[in-house]
PDB file of C-alpha atoms in Angstrom:
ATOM      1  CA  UNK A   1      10.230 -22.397   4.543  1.00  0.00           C
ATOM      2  CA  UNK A   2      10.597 -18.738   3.886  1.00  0.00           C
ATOM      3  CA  UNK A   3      12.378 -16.957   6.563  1.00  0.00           C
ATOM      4  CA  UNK A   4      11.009 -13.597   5.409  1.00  0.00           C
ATOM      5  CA  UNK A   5       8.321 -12.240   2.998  1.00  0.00           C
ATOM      6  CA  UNK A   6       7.011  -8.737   1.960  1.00  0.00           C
ATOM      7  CA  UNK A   7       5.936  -7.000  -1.666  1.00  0.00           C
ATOM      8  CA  UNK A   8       7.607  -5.044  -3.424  1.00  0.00           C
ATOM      9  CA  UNK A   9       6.074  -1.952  -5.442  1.00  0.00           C
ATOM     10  CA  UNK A  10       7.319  -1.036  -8.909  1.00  0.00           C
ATOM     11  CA  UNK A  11       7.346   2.875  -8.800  1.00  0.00           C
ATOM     12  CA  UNK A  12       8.498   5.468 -11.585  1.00  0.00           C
ATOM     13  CA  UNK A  13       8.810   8.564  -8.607  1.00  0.00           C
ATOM     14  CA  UNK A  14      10.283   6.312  -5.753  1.00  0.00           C
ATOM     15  CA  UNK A  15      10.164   9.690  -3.424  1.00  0.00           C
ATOM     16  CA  UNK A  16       6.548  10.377  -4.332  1.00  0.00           C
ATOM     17  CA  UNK A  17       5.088   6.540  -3.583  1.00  0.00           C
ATOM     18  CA  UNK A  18       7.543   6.564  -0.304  1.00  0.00           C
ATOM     19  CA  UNK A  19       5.405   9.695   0.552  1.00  0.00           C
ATOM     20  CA  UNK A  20       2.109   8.613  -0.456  1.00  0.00           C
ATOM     21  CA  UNK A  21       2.404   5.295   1.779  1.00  0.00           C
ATOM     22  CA  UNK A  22       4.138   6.939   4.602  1.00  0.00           C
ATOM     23  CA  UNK A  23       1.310   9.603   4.636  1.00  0.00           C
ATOM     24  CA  UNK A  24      -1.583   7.613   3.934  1.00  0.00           C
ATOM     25  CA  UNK A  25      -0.843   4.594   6.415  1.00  0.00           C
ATOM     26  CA  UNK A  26       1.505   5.887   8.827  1.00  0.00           C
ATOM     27  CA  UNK A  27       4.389   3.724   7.595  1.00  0.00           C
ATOM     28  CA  UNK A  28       8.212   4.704   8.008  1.00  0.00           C
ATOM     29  CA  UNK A  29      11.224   4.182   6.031  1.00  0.00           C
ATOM     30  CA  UNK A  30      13.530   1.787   7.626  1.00  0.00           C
ATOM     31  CA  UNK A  31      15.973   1.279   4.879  1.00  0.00           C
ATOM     32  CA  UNK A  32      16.694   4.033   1.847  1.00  0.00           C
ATOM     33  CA  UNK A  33      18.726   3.606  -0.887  1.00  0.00           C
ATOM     34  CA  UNK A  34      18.134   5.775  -4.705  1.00  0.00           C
ATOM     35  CA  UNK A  35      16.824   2.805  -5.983  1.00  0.00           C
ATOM     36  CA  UNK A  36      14.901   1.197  -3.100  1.00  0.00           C
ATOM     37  CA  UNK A  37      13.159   1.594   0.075  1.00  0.00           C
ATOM     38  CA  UNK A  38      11.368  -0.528   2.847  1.00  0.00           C
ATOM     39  CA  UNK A  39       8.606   0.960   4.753  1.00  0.00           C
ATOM     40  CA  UNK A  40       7.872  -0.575   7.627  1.00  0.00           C
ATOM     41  CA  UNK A  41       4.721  -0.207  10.571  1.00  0.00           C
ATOM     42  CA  UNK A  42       6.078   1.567  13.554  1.00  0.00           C
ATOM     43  CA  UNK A  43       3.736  -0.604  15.663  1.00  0.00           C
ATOM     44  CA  UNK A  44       4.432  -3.879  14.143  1.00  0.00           C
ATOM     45  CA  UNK A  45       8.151  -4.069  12.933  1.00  0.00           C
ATOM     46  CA  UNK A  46       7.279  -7.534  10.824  1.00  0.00           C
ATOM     47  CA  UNK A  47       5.164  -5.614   8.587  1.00  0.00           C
ATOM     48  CA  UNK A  48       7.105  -4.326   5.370  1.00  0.00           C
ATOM     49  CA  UNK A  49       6.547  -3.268   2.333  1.00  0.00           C
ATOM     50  CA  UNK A  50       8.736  -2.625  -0.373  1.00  0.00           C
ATOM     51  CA  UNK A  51       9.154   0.298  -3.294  1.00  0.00           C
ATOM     52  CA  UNK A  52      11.600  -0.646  -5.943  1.00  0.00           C
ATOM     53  CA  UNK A  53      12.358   1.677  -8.986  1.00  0.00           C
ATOM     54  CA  UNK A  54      11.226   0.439 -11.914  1.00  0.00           C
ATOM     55  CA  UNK A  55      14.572   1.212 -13.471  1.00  0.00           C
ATOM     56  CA  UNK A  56      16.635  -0.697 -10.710  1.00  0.00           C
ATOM     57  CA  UNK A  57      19.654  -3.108 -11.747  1.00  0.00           C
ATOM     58  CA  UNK A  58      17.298  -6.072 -10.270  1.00  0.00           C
ATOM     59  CA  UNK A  59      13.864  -5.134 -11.457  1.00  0.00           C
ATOM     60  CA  UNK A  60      13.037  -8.180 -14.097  1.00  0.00           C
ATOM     61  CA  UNK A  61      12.431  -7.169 -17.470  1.00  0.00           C
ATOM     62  CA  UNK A  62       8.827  -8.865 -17.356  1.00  0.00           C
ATOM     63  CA  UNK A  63       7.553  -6.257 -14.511  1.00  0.00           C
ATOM     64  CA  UNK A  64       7.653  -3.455 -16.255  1.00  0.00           C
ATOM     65  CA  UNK A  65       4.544  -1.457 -17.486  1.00  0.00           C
ATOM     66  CA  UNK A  66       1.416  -1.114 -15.607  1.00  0.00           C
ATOM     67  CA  UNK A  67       0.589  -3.198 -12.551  1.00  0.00           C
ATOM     68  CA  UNK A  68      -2.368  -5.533 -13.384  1.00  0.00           C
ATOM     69  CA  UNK A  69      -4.064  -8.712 -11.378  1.00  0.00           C
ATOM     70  CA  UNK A  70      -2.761  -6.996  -8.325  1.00  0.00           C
ATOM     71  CA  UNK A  71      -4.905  -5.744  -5.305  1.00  0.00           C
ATOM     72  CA  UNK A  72      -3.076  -4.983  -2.276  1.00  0.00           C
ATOM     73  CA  UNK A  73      -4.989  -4.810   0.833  1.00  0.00           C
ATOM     74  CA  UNK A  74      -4.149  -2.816   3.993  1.00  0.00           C
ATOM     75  CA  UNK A  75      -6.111  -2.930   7.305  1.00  0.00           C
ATOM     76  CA  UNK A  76      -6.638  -0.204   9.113  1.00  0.00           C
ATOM     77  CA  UNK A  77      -8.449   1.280  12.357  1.00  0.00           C
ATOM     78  CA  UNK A  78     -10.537   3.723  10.292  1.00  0.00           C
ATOM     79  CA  UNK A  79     -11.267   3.481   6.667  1.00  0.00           C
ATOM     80  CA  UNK A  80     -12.854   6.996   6.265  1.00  0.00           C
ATOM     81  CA  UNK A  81     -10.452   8.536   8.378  1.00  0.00           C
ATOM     82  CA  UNK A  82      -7.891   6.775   5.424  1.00  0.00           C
ATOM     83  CA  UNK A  83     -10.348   7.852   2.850  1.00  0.00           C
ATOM     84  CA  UNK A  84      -9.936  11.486   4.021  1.00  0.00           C
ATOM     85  CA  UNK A  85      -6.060  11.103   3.453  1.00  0.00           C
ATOM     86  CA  UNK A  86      -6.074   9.862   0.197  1.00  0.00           C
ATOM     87  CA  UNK A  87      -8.560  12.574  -0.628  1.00  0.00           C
ATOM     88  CA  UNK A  88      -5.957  15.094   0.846  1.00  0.00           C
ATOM     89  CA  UNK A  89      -3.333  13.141  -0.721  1.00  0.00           C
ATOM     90  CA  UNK A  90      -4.674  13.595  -4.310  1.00  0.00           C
ATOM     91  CA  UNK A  91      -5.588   9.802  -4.588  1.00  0.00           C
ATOM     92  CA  UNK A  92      -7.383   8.510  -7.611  1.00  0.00           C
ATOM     93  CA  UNK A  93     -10.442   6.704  -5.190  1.00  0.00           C
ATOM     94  CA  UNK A  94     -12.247   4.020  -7.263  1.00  0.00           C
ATOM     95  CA  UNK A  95     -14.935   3.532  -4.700  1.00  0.00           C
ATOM     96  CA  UNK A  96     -15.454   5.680  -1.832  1.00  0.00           C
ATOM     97  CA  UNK A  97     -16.022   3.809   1.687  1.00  0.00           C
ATOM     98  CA  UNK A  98     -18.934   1.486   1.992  1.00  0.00           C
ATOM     99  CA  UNK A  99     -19.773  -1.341   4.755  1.00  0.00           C
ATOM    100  CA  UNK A 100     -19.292  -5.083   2.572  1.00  0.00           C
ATOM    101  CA  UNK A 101     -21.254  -7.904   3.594  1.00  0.00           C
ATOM    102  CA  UNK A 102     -18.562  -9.728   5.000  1.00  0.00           C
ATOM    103  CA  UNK A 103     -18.202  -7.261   7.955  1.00  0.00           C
ATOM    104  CA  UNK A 104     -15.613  -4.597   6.601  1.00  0.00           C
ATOM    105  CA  UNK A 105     -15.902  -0.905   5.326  1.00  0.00           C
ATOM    106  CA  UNK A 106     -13.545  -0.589   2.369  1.00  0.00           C
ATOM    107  CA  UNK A 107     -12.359   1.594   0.102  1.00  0.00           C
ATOM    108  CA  UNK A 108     -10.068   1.257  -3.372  1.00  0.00           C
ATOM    109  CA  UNK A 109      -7.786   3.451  -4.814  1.00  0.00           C
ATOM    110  CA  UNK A 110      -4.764   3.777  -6.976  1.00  0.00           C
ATOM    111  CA  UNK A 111      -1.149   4.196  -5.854  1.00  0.00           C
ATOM    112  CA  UNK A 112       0.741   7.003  -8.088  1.00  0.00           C
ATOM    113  CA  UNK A 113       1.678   4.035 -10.560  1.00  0.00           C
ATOM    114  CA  UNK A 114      -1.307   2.619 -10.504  1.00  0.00           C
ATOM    115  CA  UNK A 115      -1.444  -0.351  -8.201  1.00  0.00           C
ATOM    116  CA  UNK A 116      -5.041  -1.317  -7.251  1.00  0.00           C
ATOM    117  CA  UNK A 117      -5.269  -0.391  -3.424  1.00  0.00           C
ATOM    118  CA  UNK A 118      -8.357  -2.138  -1.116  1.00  0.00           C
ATOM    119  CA  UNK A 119      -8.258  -0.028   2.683  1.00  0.00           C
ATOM    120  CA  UNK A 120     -10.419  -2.064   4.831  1.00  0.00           C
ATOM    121  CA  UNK A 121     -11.700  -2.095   8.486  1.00  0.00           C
ATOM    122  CA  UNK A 122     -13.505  -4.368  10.327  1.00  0.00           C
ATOM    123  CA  UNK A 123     -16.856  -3.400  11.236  1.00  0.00           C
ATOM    124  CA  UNK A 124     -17.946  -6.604  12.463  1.00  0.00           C
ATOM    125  CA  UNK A 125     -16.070  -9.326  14.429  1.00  0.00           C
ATOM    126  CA  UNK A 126     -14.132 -11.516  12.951  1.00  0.00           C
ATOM    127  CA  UNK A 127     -15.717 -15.028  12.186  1.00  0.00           C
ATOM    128  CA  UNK A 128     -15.232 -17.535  15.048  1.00  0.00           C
ATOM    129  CA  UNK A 129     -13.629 -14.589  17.130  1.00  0.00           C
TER     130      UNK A 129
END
């Protein structure tokens, strides 16, 4: 059994994607290094996400290039209040905000290399909640 699990995000500007995520979801840095950094939820100190150079010495050979069959989903409070920071941000938004038929209002965007983003919020009650 794992005792710990998070993704990691292969990024060509590590300072620019530790700013993009730290701006558009509130997230801080909770360990830095020039190669890699872990951004963690203020709120919820379980909740991490990785950025990893794309040159590091332990990025594997196969990763490189552009994500793809990737979609990373974050959950938020508000998804237009996130849509208006990735607008701010400069964000390449795929889709704008719009209410799914499962009961969420998501968005998708790109990261600054690329990755496939999906910013949801519940609009609905969870089923069986």
């Amino acid at each position: 059994m794992a005792d710990r699990a998070f993704t990691n995000v292969l990024c060509t500007d590590l300072p620019k994607s530790v700013a993009f995520y730290t701006a558009l979801l509130g997230l801080t840095e909770h360990f830095t290094s020039d190669w890699f950094v872990i951004l963690t939820d203020p709120d919820r100190p379980g909740f991490e996400l990785g950025l990893l150079t794309q040159t590091s010495p332990i990025t594997p050979a196969q990763a490189l290039g552009p994500a793809q069959g990737v979609l990373l989903t974050f959950v938020v409070a508000d998804c237009d209040q996130a849509h208006r920071k990735a607008t701010e941000l400069g964000a390449d938004v795929l889709e704008p905000p719009q209410d799914m038929f499962y009961g969420q209002r998501r968005m998708i965007l790109r990261d600054p290399d690329g990755v496939l983003l999906d910013i949801s919020a519940p609009t609905a009650p969870a089923p069986g909640a």
